[in-house]
Coordinates of C-alpha atoms in Angstrom, one line a residue:
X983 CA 6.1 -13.7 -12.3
X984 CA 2.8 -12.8 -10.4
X985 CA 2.5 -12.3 -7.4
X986 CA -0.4 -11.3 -4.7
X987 CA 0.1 -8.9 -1.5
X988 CA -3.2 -8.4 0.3
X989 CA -3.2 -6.1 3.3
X990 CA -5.8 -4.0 5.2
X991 CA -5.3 0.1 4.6
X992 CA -7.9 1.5 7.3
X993 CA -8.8 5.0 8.2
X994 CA -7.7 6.0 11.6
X995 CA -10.3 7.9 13.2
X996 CA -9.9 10.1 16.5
X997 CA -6.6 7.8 16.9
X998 CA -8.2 4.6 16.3
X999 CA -8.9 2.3 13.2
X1000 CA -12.5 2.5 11.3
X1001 CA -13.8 -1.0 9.7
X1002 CA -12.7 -1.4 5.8
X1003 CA -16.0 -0.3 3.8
X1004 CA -14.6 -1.5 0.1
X1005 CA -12.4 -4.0 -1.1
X1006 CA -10.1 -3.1 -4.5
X1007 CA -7.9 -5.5 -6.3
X1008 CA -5.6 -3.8 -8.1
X1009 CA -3.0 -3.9 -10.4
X1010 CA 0.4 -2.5 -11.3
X1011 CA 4.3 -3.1 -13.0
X1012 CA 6.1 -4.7 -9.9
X1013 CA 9.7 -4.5 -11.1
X1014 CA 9.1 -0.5 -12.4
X1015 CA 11.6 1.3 -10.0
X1016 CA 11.2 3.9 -8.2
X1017 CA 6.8 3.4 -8.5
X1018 CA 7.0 -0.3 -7.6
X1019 CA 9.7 -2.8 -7.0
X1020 CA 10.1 -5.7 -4.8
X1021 CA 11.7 -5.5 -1.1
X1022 CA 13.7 -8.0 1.0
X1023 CA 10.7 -9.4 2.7
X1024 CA 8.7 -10.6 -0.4
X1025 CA 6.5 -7.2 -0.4
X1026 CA 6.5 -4.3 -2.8
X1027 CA 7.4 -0.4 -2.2
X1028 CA 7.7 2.8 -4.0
X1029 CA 5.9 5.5 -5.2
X1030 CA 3.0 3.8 -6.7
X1031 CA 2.6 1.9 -3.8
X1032 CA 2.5 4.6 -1.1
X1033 CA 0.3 6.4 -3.4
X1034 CA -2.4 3.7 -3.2
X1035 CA -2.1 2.8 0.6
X1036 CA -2.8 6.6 1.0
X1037 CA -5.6 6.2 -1.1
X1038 CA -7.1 3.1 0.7
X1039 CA -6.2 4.5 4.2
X1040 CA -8.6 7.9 3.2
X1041 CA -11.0 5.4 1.6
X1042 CA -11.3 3.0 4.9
X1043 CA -10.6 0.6 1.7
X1044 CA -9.1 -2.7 2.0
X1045 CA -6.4 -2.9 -1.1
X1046 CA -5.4 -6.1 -2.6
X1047 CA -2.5 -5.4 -4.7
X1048 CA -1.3 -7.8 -7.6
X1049 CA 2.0 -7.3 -9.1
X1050 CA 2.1 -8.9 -12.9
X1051 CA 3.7 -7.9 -15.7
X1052 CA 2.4 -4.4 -17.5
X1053 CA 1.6 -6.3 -20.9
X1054 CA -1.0 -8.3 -19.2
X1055 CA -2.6 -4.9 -16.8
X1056 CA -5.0 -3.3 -19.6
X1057 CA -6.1 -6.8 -20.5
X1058 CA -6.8 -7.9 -17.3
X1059 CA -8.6 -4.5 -16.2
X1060 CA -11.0 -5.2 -19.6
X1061 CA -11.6 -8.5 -18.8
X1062 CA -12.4 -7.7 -15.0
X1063 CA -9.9 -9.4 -13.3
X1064 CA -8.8 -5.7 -11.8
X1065 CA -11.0 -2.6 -10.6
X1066 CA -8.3 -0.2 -11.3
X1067 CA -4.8 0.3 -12.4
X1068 CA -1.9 1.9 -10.4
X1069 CA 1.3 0.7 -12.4
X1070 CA 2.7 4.4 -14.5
X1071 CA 0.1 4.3 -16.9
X1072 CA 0.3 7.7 -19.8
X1073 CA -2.8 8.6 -21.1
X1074 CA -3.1 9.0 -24.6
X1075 CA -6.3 9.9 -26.8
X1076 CA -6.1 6.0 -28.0
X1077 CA -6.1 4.6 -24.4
X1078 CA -8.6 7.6 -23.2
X1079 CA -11.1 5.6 -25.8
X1080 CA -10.6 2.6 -25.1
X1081 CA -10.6 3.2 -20.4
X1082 CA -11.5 5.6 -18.6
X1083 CA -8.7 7.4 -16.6
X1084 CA -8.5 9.5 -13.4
X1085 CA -6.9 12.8 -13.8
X1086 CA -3.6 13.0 -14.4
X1087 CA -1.3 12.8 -10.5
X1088 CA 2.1 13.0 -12.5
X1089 CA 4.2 14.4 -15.7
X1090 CA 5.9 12.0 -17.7
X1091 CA 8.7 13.6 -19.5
X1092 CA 12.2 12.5 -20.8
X1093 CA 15.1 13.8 -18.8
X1094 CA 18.8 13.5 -19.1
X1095 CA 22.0 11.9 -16.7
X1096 CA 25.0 12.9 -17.0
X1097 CA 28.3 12.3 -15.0
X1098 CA 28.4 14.3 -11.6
X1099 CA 30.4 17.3 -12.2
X1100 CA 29.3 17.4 -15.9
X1101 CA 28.5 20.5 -18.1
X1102 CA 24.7 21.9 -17.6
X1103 CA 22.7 21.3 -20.6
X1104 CA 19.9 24.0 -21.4
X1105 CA 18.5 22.5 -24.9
X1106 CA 19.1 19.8 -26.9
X1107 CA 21.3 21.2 -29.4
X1108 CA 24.1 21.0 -26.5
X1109 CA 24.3 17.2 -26.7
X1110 CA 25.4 17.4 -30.5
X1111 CA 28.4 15.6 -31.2
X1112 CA 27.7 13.3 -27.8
X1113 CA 27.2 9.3 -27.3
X1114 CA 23.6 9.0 -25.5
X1115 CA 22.8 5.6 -23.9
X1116 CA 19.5 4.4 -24.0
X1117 CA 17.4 0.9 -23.2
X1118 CA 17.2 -0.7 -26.2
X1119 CA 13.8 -1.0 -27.6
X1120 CA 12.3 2.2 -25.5
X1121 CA 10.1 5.1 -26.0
X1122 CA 13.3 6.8 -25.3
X1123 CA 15.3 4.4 -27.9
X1124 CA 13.2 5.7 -31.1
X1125 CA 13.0 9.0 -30.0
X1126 CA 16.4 9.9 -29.8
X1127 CA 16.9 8.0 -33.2
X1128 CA 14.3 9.8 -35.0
X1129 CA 16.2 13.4 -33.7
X1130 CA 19.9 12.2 -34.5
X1131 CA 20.2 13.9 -38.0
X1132 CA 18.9 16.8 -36.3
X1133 CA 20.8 17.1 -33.3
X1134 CA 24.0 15.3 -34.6
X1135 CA 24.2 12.7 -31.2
X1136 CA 25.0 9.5 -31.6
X1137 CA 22.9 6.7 -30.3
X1138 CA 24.0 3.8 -28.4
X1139 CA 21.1 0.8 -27.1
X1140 CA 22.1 -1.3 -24.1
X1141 CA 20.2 -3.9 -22.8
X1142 CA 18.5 -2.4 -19.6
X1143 CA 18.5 1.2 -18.3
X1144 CA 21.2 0.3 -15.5
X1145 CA 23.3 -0.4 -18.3
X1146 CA 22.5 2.7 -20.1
X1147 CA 23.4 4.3 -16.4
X1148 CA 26.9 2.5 -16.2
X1149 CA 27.7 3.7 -19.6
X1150 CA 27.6 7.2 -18.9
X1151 CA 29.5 6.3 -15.4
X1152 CA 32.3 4.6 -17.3
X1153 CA 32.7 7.1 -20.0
X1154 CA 31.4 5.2 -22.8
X1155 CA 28.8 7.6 -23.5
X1156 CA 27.8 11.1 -22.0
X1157 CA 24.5 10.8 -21.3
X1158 CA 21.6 8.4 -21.2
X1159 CA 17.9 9.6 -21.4
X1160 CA 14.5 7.9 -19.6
X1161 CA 11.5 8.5 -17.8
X1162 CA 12.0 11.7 -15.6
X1163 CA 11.2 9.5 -12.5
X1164 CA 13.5 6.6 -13.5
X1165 CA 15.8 9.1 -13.8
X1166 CA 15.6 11.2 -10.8
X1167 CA 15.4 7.8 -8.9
X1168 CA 19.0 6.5 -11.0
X1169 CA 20.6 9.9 -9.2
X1170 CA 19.5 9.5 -5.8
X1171 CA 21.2 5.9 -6.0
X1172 CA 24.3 6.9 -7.8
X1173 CA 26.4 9.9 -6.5
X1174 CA 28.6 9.8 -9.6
X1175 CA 25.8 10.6 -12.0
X1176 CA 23.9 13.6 -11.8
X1177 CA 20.5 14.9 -13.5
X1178 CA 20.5 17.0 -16.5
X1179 CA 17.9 18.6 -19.4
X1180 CA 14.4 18.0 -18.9
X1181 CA 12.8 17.2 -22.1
X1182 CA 8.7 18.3 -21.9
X1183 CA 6.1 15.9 -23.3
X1184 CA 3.0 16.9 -22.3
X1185 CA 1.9 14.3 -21.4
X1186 CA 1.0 12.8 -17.6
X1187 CA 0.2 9.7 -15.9
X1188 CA -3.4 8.8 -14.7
X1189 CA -5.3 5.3 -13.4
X1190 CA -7.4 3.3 -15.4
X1191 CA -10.4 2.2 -15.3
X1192 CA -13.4 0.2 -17.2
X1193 CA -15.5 2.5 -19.1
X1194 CA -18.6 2.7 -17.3
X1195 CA -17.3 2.7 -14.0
X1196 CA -18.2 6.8 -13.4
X1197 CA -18.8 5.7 -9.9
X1198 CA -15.8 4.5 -8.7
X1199 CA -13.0 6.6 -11.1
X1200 CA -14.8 10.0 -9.2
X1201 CA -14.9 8.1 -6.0
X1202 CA -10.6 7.6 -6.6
X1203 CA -9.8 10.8 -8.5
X1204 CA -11.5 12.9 -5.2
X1205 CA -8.7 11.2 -3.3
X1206 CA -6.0 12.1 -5.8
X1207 CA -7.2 15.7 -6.0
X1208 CA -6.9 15.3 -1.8
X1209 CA -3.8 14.5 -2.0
X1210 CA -2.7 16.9 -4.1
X1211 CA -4.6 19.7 -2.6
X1212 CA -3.2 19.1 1.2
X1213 CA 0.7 18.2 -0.2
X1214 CA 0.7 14.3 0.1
X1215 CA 1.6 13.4 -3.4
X1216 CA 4.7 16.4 -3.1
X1217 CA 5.9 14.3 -0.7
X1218 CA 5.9 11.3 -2.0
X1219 CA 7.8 12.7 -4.4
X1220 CA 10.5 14.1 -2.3
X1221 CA 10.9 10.8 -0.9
X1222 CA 11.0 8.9 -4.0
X1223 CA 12.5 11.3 -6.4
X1224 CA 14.6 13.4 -4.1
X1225 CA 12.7 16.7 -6.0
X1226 CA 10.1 18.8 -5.3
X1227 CA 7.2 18.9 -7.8
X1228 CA 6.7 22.1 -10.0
X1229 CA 4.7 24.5 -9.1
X1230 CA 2.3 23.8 -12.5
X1231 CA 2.8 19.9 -12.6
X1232 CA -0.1 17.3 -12.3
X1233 CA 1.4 16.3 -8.9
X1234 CA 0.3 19.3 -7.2
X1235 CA -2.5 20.7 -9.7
X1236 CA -6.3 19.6 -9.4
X1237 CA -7.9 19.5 -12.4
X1238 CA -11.2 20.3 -13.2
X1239 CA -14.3 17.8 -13.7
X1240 CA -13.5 14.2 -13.9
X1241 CA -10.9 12.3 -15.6
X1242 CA -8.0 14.4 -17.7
X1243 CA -9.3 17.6 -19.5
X1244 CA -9.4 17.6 -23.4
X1245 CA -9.4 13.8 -23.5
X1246 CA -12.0 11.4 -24.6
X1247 CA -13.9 9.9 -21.6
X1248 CA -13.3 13.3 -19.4
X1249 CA -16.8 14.5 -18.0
X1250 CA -17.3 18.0 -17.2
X1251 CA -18.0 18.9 -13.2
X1252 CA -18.5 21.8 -11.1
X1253 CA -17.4 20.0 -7.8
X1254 CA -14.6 21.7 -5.8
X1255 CA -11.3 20.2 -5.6
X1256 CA -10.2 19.2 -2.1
X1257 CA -10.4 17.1 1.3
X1258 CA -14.1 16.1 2.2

């Protein structure tokens, strides 16, 4: 299902609004809770999306927003049919050949529900012996299969990661492992489940763009580093994932130059981090 929502993010300067000097069309995952998800009244919310109405607002942008599935994004941003991305994107040194990306603006890791009240978990070695629920077909699906010699869990695959949720709920398993964010979102919906270990990747998520298009990827990441510098992506993600963002994370940490360091399409700057 694709869907468009247009709307006009302006600047609001000395309390009033400044004339639109851009237009972006944009794309992201509209059914990825808690970044983007559909609402009531036919529109889209989450973190994703506040993230890029901020963007526009410091911009004076006008941001056209489609919602499509993720399959079709990189595709359609190669082919032109998009200026940027905003859906959860991970850079990895294949994509970082193949687009340019902004600096990273958040960590991706794995992280672990249990039931509220349950045991805390400090390494993996604690879940041996344990049923962990996972979406069938994940990231998080082969993972935990390629480590269940090692840590001696046993994994179960359910159909979606609400079902993966509900098993831990019900009993059938102890724990179910996703996204950090997915997860963090699951326990601020459900006060019977409860986070638990934290498994570090590395790795973070950035917004891609056409290779070639220096311009506009600095004229975006000076925004991001803005937001980060002056606290408005730490409070996105209190709202969205009930947690503040650590001290060291890519939510709250400028990076140097232009794209994500040690990556292929990063270009070395002196400029300094911060709010124009």
């Amino acid at each position: 299902m694709k869907y468009l929502i247009s709307g006009l993010a302006l600047s609001l300067a000395l309390g009033g609004p400044a004339l639109a000097q851009d237009k972006y069309v944009v794309a992201v995952d509209g059914t990825f809770a808690p970044h983007a998800m559909p609402t009531m009244d036919g529109g889209l919310e989450g973190f994703n999306i506040d993230l890029i109405n901020v963007i526009g607002e410091r911009l004076g942008a006008e941001i056209e927003i489609v919602a499509t599935q993720y399959s079709g994004i990189l595709p359609g941003l190669q082919a032109g049919t998009y200026d940027f991305v905003i859906a959860p994107t991970t850079i990895t040194p294949e994509r970082a050949e193949a687009y340019y990306f902004s600096e990273g603006y958040l960590n991706t890791d794995f992280q672990f529900l249990v039931k509220a009240g349950g045991p805390e978990i400090t390494e993996l070695e604690q879940f041996e012996g344990q049923v962990i629920a996972v979406n069938k077909g994940s990231a998080y699906d082969s993972w935990a299969r390629e480590l269940a010699d090692e840590i001696g869990w046993t994994v179960e695959s359910y159909g979606t990661a609400t079902d993966a949720v509900q098993a831990v709920v019900s009993g059938r398993a102890f724990a179910t492992v996703a996204g950090n964010t997915v997860i963090a979102w699951a326990a601020k919906q459900n006060p019977a489940v409860q986070l638990s270990y934290l498994h570090s990747t590395g790795l973070v998520w950035g917004m891609p763009f056409r290779k070639g298009d220096d311009e506009l990827r600095e004229k975006i990441e000076g925004v991001i580093e803005c937001l980060k510098t002056d606290g408005t992506i730490a409070e996105l993600h209190v709202k969205w994932f009930d947690s503040e963002p650590a001290e060291d994370s890519a939510a709250v940490t400028p990076r140097p130059g232009w794209g994500e360091p040690d990556l292929p399409g990063y270009v070395e700057d002196d400029h300094e981090p911060g709010c124009a």
